[in-house]
């Protein structure tokens, strides 16, 4: 007789049910030291100011006053039609200047479109720094000469460039650190993720500096991320995250100097988030009253980076009326020169449009160039 197969299993030995224990797991690095502090670092208004070099404090003050004036003058130039667009950093001068001055001459700065002031603080000619924003096709300066990459309009694309340059420098044995600047909105870009990931894997000598100024045009940070802070994102990549008061120029300079030194010594990248606020609109083409309350702006005006430093230096006897006047006069001289030079019409050759598109022009470009040349000649311009 055929035996029926039974679905009833014989009870197995008890041990057969126990899964083989997995290989021991533990985090690859301890996340605790990578976590940012619970509060942004502040130095102004604390006893720590006493440790700062008075010469540095005075220099920072002069740069802040000049930076504030530069923002006002560049914004005025947009109203006069002398500048196509200006993304102001009024209210963010401490972040721009404190960060830029943490670099050595041999280092590289990778700015976004908002970071003209960082470039100027690093020594770039104030007019050259505005070339792109004036609508020219080129960056206005030689990036290699100044070690300042072009002001970058596509969000966050400067970050992988910074990592690539820093990594390459390290492979070649060059002592170079790259400082990559980006806004809070830029942290939502894929380029931000890729840059931080590669930087940490390669331990590239790069510092990522996020200026969290509250908004990406009209989008507030709350709609941008659910992270506890932008600095916390660092932990996911395996690098330290640091939080700093972006309106405290001494704190910014200190945190950035520490991060740059760490990178230079082979310690790898750091992500720094500066808490600050954009006092002006996104650019002269934006109306900020449509998406934020006046009260919010006023609250931040009370935490103005220039006033914070001025009060501290005055209270400590490091700045007097004479010092304030000297800084204001130097800033006025810079603004007057900027006005004068920007009021001169640049001589542009429309044919330049075709010059640097490809090493060898395509048939289509040659045809378009010929058409433009003919039009210009018909207008009576001899070229
Ligand atoms: C890849 C890309 N997407 C969109 C834009 C349009 N855009 C220009 S500025 C901006 C907001 C950026 O905000 P944030 O990164 O916070 O920098 P902020 O302007 O505040 O300095 C956007 C979306 C762009 N320039 N590049």
Coordinates of C-alpha atoms and ligand atoms in Angstrom, one line a residue:
X1 CA 0.0 0.0 0.0
X2 CA 1.2 3.5 -1.0
X3 CA 2.3 5.5 2.0
X4 CA 0.7 8.9 2.2
X5 CA 3.1 11.7 2.7
X6 CA 2.5 13.4 5.9
X7 CA 2.5 17.2 6.3
X8 CA 3.1 16.8 9.9
X9 CA 6.8 17.4 10.5
X10 CA 8.8 15.5 13.0
X11 CA 9.7 17.8 15.8
X12 CA 13.2 19.0 15.1
X13 CA 15.9 19.1 17.6
X14 CA 15.5 22.4 19.6
X15 CA 18.9 23.7 18.6
X16 CA 18.1 23.7 14.8
X17 CA 15.7 26.7 15.3
X18 CA 18.4 28.9 16.7
X19 CA 19.9 31.2 14.0
X20 CA 23.6 31.3 13.7
X21 CA 24.6 34.4 15.6
X22 CA 25.6 37.3 13.1
X23 CA 29.2 38.6 13.2
X24 CA 29.7 41.0 16.0
X25 CA 28.5 44.5 15.0
X26 CA 29.4 47.8 16.4
X27 CA 29.4 51.3 14.9
X28 CA 32.3 51.9 12.5
X29 CA 33.1 55.1 14.3
X30 CA 31.8 56.5 17.6
X31 CA 29.1 59.0 16.6
X32 CA 29.3 60.9 19.9
X33 CA 32.4 63.1 19.2
X34 CA 30.9 64.0 15.8
X35 CA 27.7 65.5 17.2
X36 CA 27.5 69.3 17.2
X37 CA 27.2 71.2 20.5
X38 CA 23.7 71.8 21.7
X39 CA 24.2 75.6 21.4
X40 CA 25.9 77.6 18.6
X41 CA 29.3 78.8 19.8
X42 CA 29.5 82.4 21.0
X43 CA 32.6 84.3 22.0
X44 CA 31.4 87.9 22.0
X45 CA 29.8 88.8 25.4
X46 CA 31.7 86.0 27.1
X47 CA 35.1 85.9 29.0
X48 CA 36.6 84.0 26.0
X49 CA 37.0 87.3 24.1
X50 CA 40.0 88.1 26.4
X51 CA 41.9 85.2 24.7
X52 CA 41.5 86.8 21.2
X53 CA 44.4 88.8 19.7
X54 CA 43.5 92.5 19.8
X55 CA 45.1 93.1 16.4
X56 CA 42.8 90.4 14.9
X57 CA 39.8 91.9 16.6
X58 CA 40.6 95.4 15.1
X59 CA 41.1 93.9 11.7
X60 CA 37.8 92.0 11.9
X61 CA 36.1 95.2 12.9
X62 CA 37.5 97.1 9.9
X63 CA 36.5 94.3 7.6
X64 CA 33.0 94.2 8.9
X65 CA 32.5 97.9 8.5
X66 CA 33.9 97.7 5.0
X67 CA 31.7 94.7 4.2
X68 CA 28.6 96.4 5.4
X69 CA 29.4 99.4 3.2
X70 CA 30.1 97.2 0.3
X71 CA 26.7 95.5 0.6
X72 CA 25.0 98.9 0.7
X73 CA 27.0 100.2 -2.3
X74 CA 26.5 97.2 -4.4
X75 CA 22.7 97.2 -3.7
X76 CA 22.6 100.9 -4.7
X77 CA 24.4 100.1 -7.9
X78 CA 21.6 97.6 -8.9
X79 CA 19.1 100.5 -8.5
X80 CA 21.2 102.7 -10.7
X81 CA 21.3 99.9 -13.4
X82 CA 25.0 99.5 -13.0
X83 CA 24.8 96.0 -11.6
X84 CA 22.4 93.4 -12.9
X85 CA 21.8 91.6 -9.7
X86 CA 23.3 91.6 -6.1
X87 CA 22.6 88.9 -3.5
X88 CA 23.3 91.0 -0.4
X89 CA 25.0 89.7 2.8
X90 CA 23.8 92.5 5.0
X91 CA 23.5 90.8 8.4
X92 CA 25.8 87.9 7.3
X93 CA 29.1 89.9 7.2
X94 CA 30.5 88.1 10.2
X95 CA 30.1 84.7 8.6
X96 CA 31.5 85.9 5.2
X97 CA 34.5 87.6 6.7
X98 CA 35.2 85.4 9.7
X99 CA 35.3 82.3 7.4
X100 CA 37.4 83.8 4.6
X101 CA 40.0 85.1 7.0
X102 CA 40.5 81.7 8.5
X103 CA 42.2 80.6 5.2
X104 CA 45.9 80.9 4.4
X105 CA 46.9 82.4 1.1
X106 CA 47.7 78.9 -0.4
X107 CA 44.2 77.6 0.4
X108 CA 41.2 77.7 -1.9
X109 CA 37.8 79.4 -1.5
X110 CA 34.8 77.9 -3.3
X111 CA 32.0 80.6 -3.0
X112 CA 28.4 80.6 -4.0
X113 CA 26.8 83.6 -5.7
X114 CA 26.1 85.2 -2.3
X115 CA 29.7 85.1 -1.2
X116 CA 31.2 88.2 -2.9
X117 CA 32.2 89.6 0.4
X118 CA 34.2 86.5 1.4
X119 CA 36.1 86.9 -1.9
X120 CA 36.7 90.6 -1.3
X121 CA 37.8 89.9 2.3
X122 CA 40.3 87.4 0.8
X123 CA 41.8 90.2 -1.2
X124 CA 39.9 90.1 -4.5
X125 CA 39.4 93.5 -6.2
X126 CA 35.9 94.7 -5.3
X127 CA 35.0 95.5 -9.0
X128 CA 36.4 92.2 -10.3
X129 CA 34.3 90.4 -7.7
X130 CA 31.1 91.9 -9.3
X131 CA 31.9 91.0 -12.9
X132 CA 29.6 88.0 -13.1
X133 CA 26.8 89.9 -11.3
X134 CA 27.2 92.7 -13.8
X135 CA 26.2 90.2 -16.5
X136 CA 29.6 89.5 -18.1
X137 CA 30.2 86.1 -19.5
X138 CA 33.4 85.5 -17.5
X139 CA 34.3 85.5 -13.8
X140 CA 36.3 88.7 -13.9
X141 CA 39.4 87.3 -12.3
X142 CA 41.8 84.4 -12.7
X143 CA 40.6 81.8 -10.1
X144 CA 44.1 80.2 -10.0
X145 CA 45.8 83.5 -9.2
X146 CA 43.5 84.3 -6.3
X147 CA 42.7 80.7 -5.4
X148 CA 39.0 81.6 -5.5
X149 CA 36.8 79.5 -7.7
X150 CA 34.1 81.4 -9.7
X151 CA 31.1 82.6 -7.7
X152 CA 28.8 79.6 -8.3
X153 CA 25.1 80.2 -9.2
X154 CA 24.0 76.5 -9.6
X155 CA 23.3 75.5 -6.0
X156 CA 25.9 73.4 -4.3
X157 CA 27.9 72.4 -7.5
X158 CA 30.9 74.2 -6.0
X159 CA 31.0 71.6 -3.2
X160 CA 32.2 68.5 -5.3
X161 CA 34.6 70.8 -7.0
X162 CA 36.1 71.8 -3.7
X163 CA 36.4 68.1 -2.6
X164 CA 38.0 67.2 -5.9
X165 CA 40.6 70.0 -5.6
X166 CA 41.3 69.3 -2.0
X167 CA 41.7 65.5 -2.6
X168 CA 43.9 66.1 -5.6
X169 CA 46.1 68.5 -3.6
X170 CA 46.5 65.9 -0.9
X171 CA 47.4 63.2 -3.4
X172 CA 50.1 65.5 -4.8
X173 CA 51.4 66.4 -1.3
X174 CA 50.4 70.0 -1.6
X175 CA 49.5 71.8 1.6
X176 CA 46.1 73.1 0.6
X177 CA 42.7 73.3 2.4
X178 CA 39.5 74.1 0.5
X179 CA 36.7 76.1 2.1
X180 CA 33.3 75.4 0.4
X181 CA 30.5 77.8 1.2
X182 CA 26.8 77.0 0.7
X183 CA 23.4 78.2 1.9
X184 CA 20.8 76.3 3.9
X185 CA 18.8 75.6 0.7
X186 CA 21.9 74.2 -1.0
X187 CA 22.1 71.4 1.6
X188 CA 19.0 69.8 -0.1
X189 CA 20.9 69.3 -3.3
X190 CA 22.4 65.9 -4.4
X191 CA 25.7 67.6 -4.9
X192 CA 25.8 68.4 -1.1
X193 CA 25.4 64.8 -0.3
X194 CA 27.9 63.5 -2.8
X195 CA 30.5 66.1 -1.8
X196 CA 30.2 65.3 1.9
X197 CA 30.2 61.6 1.4
X198 CA 33.3 61.6 -0.8
X199 CA 35.1 64.1 1.4
X200 CA 34.6 61.9 4.4
X201 CA 35.5 58.6 2.7
X202 CA 38.7 60.2 1.3
X203 CA 39.4 62.3 4.4
X204 CA 39.9 65.2 2.0
X205 CA 41.1 68.5 3.5
X206 CA 37.9 70.5 3.0
X207 CA 35.7 72.5 5.3
X208 CA 32.0 72.9 4.4
X209 CA 30.5 76.1 5.7
X210 CA 26.7 76.4 5.6
X211 CA 25.3 79.8 6.2
X212 CA 21.9 79.1 7.6
X213 CA 20.3 82.5 6.9
X214 CA 16.7 81.3 7.5
X215 CA 15.5 81.1 3.9
X216 CA 16.1 79.7 0.4
X217 CA 14.5 82.7 -1.3
X218 CA 11.0 82.4 0.1
X219 CA 11.4 78.8 1.5
X220 CA 12.0 78.7 5.3
X221 CA 14.3 76.1 6.8
X222 CA 11.4 74.2 8.3
X223 CA 10.3 73.3 4.8
X224 CA 13.8 72.4 3.7
X225 CA 14.7 69.8 6.3
X226 CA 13.5 67.8 9.3
X227 CA 17.0 67.4 10.6
X228 CA 17.7 68.6 14.2
X229 CA 20.2 71.0 12.7
X230 CA 22.1 71.2 9.5
X231 CA 25.3 70.5 11.5
X232 CA 23.8 67.2 12.6
X233 CA 23.9 66.0 9.0
X234 CA 27.7 65.7 9.4
X235 CA 27.3 62.6 11.6
X236 CA 25.7 60.6 8.8
X237 CA 28.7 61.1 6.7
X238 CA 31.2 60.4 9.4
X239 CA 32.6 63.9 10.0
X240 CA 32.2 66.3 12.9
X241 CA 29.4 68.9 12.7
X242 CA 29.8 72.2 14.5
X243 CA 27.4 75.0 15.2
X244 CA 28.4 78.6 15.5
X245 CA 26.7 81.9 16.0
X246 CA 27.1 83.3 12.4
X247 CA 26.8 86.9 13.6
X248 CA 29.7 86.6 16.1
X249 CA 32.7 87.2 13.9
X250 CA 35.2 86.0 16.5
X251 CA 33.3 82.7 17.1
X252 CA 33.1 82.1 13.3
X253 CA 36.8 82.9 12.8
X254 CA 37.6 80.5 15.7
X255 CA 35.5 77.6 14.6
X256 CA 36.7 77.9 11.0
X257 CA 40.3 78.2 12.0
X258 CA 40.0 75.0 14.1
X259 CA 38.3 73.2 11.2
X260 CA 40.9 74.4 8.7
X261 CA 43.7 73.4 11.0
X262 CA 42.2 70.0 11.5
X263 CA 41.9 69.5 7.7
X264 CA 45.5 70.7 7.2
X265 CA 46.8 68.1 9.7
X266 CA 45.1 65.3 7.9
X267 CA 42.1 65.1 10.2
X268 CA 39.6 65.2 7.4
X269 CA 36.5 67.4 6.6
X270 CA 34.2 69.3 9.0
X271 CA 30.7 70.6 8.4
X272 CA 30.1 74.0 10.1
X273 CA 26.6 75.5 10.3
X274 CA 26.5 79.2 11.1
X275 CA 23.2 80.5 12.4
X276 CA 22.6 83.9 10.9
X277 CA 20.0 85.9 9.0
X278 CA 19.6 87.6 5.7
X279 CA 18.5 91.1 6.5
X280 CA 17.9 92.2 2.9
X281 CA 15.8 90.5 0.3
X282 CA 17.2 87.4 -1.5
X283 CA 18.4 89.8 -4.3
X284 CA 17.3 93.2 -5.6
X285 CA 14.8 91.2 -7.7
X286 CA 13.0 89.8 -4.6
X287 CA 10.3 91.2 -2.3
X288 CA 11.0 89.7 1.1
X289 CA 7.9 91.3 2.7
X290 CA 5.8 88.7 0.9
X291 CA 7.1 85.8 3.0
X292 CA 8.5 87.1 6.3
X293 CA 7.3 89.4 9.0
X294 CA 9.0 92.7 9.8
X295 CA 9.2 91.7 13.5
X296 CA 11.5 88.8 12.6
X297 CA 13.8 91.1 10.7
X298 CA 13.9 93.6 13.7
X299 CA 14.7 90.8 16.1
X300 CA 17.8 90.0 14.1
X301 CA 18.7 93.6 13.7
X302 CA 19.2 93.6 17.4
X303 CA 21.8 90.9 16.9
X304 CA 23.6 92.8 14.2
X305 CA 27.2 91.5 13.6
X306 CA 28.8 94.9 13.3
X307 CA 27.2 96.3 16.4
X308 CA 28.0 93.2 18.4
X309 CA 31.7 93.6 17.7
X310 CA 31.7 97.3 18.0
X311 CA 30.1 97.3 21.5
X312 CA 32.4 94.6 22.7
X313 CA 35.6 96.3 21.5
X314 CA 34.4 99.6 22.9
X315 CA 33.6 98.1 26.3
X316 CA 37.1 96.5 26.3
X317 CA 38.8 99.7 25.4
X318 CA 40.0 98.3 22.1
X319 CA 38.0 100.8 20.0
X320 CA 37.4 104.5 20.5
X321 CA 35.8 107.3 18.5
X322 CA 38.9 107.8 16.4
X323 CA 39.0 104.0 15.6
X324 CA 35.4 104.0 14.6
X325 CA 35.9 107.1 12.4
X326 CA 39.0 105.6 10.7
X327 CA 37.1 102.4 9.8
X328 CA 34.1 104.3 8.5
X329 CA 36.4 106.6 6.4
X330 CA 38.2 103.6 4.9
X331 CA 34.8 102.0 4.0
X332 CA 33.7 105.3 2.4
X333 CA 36.8 105.5 0.3
X334 CA 36.2 101.9 -0.9
X335 CA 32.6 102.7 -1.7
X336 CA 33.5 105.9 -3.6
X337 CA 36.1 104.0 -5.7
X338 CA 33.6 101.2 -6.4
X339 CA 30.9 103.7 -7.5
X340 CA 33.4 105.5 -9.8
X341 CA 34.7 102.4 -11.4
X342 CA 31.3 100.8 -11.8
X343 CA 30.0 103.9 -13.4
X344 CA 32.5 103.6 -16.3
X345 CA 30.8 101.6 -19.1
X346 CA 32.7 98.4 -19.7
X347 CA 33.8 97.9 -23.3
X348 CA 32.3 94.6 -24.4
X349 CA 32.6 92.9 -27.7
X350 CA 29.4 91.0 -28.6
X351 CA 31.5 88.6 -30.7
X352 CA 33.0 87.3 -27.4
X353 CA 29.8 85.3 -27.0
X354 CA 31.2 82.7 -29.4
X355 CA 34.9 82.7 -28.4
X356 CA 35.1 80.3 -25.6
X357 CA 32.1 78.0 -26.1
X358 CA 34.2 75.2 -27.6
X359 CA 37.9 74.9 -28.4
X360 CA 36.8 74.5 -32.1
X361 CA 33.6 76.2 -33.1
X362 CA 30.8 74.0 -34.5
X363 CA 29.3 74.8 -37.9
X364 CA 26.2 76.1 -36.2
X365 CA 28.2 78.5 -34.0
X366 CA 30.2 79.7 -37.0
X367 CA 26.9 80.4 -38.8
X368 CA 25.5 82.3 -35.8
X369 CA 28.7 84.3 -35.4
X370 CA 28.6 85.3 -39.1
X371 CA 25.0 86.4 -38.7
X372 CA 25.8 88.5 -35.7
X373 CA 28.9 90.0 -37.4
X374 CA 26.8 91.0 -40.4
X375 CA 24.1 92.6 -38.1
X376 CA 26.8 94.6 -36.2
X377 CA 28.4 95.7 -39.5
X378 CA 25.0 96.7 -40.8
X379 CA 24.6 98.9 -37.7
X380 CA 27.7 100.6 -38.7
X381 CA 30.0 99.1 -36.1
X382 CA 33.4 98.3 -37.5
X383 CA 34.9 95.1 -36.0
Ligands
LIG1 C1 20.5 73.8 -9.0 C2 19.8 75.1 -8.7 N1 18.4 75.0 -8.5 C3 17.7 76.2 -8.2 C4 18.4 77.4 -8.3 C5 17.5 78.7 -8.1 N2 17.9 79.3 -6.8 C6 18.8 80.3 -6.8 S1 19.1 80.8 -5.3 C7 18.1 79.7 -4.6 C8 17.9 79.6 -3.1 C9 19.1 79.2 -2.4 O1 19.0 79.3 -1.0 P1 20.2 79.0 0.0 O2 21.0 77.8 -0.5 O3 19.6 79.0 1.3 O4 21.2 80.2 -0.2 P2 21.0 81.8 0.0 O5 20.5 82.4 -1.3 O6 20.0 82.0 1.1 O7 22.3 82.3 0.3 C10 17.5 78.9 -5.6 C11 16.5 77.8 -5.3 C12 19.7 77.4 -8.6 N3 20.4 78.5 -8.7 N4 20.4 76.3 -8.8

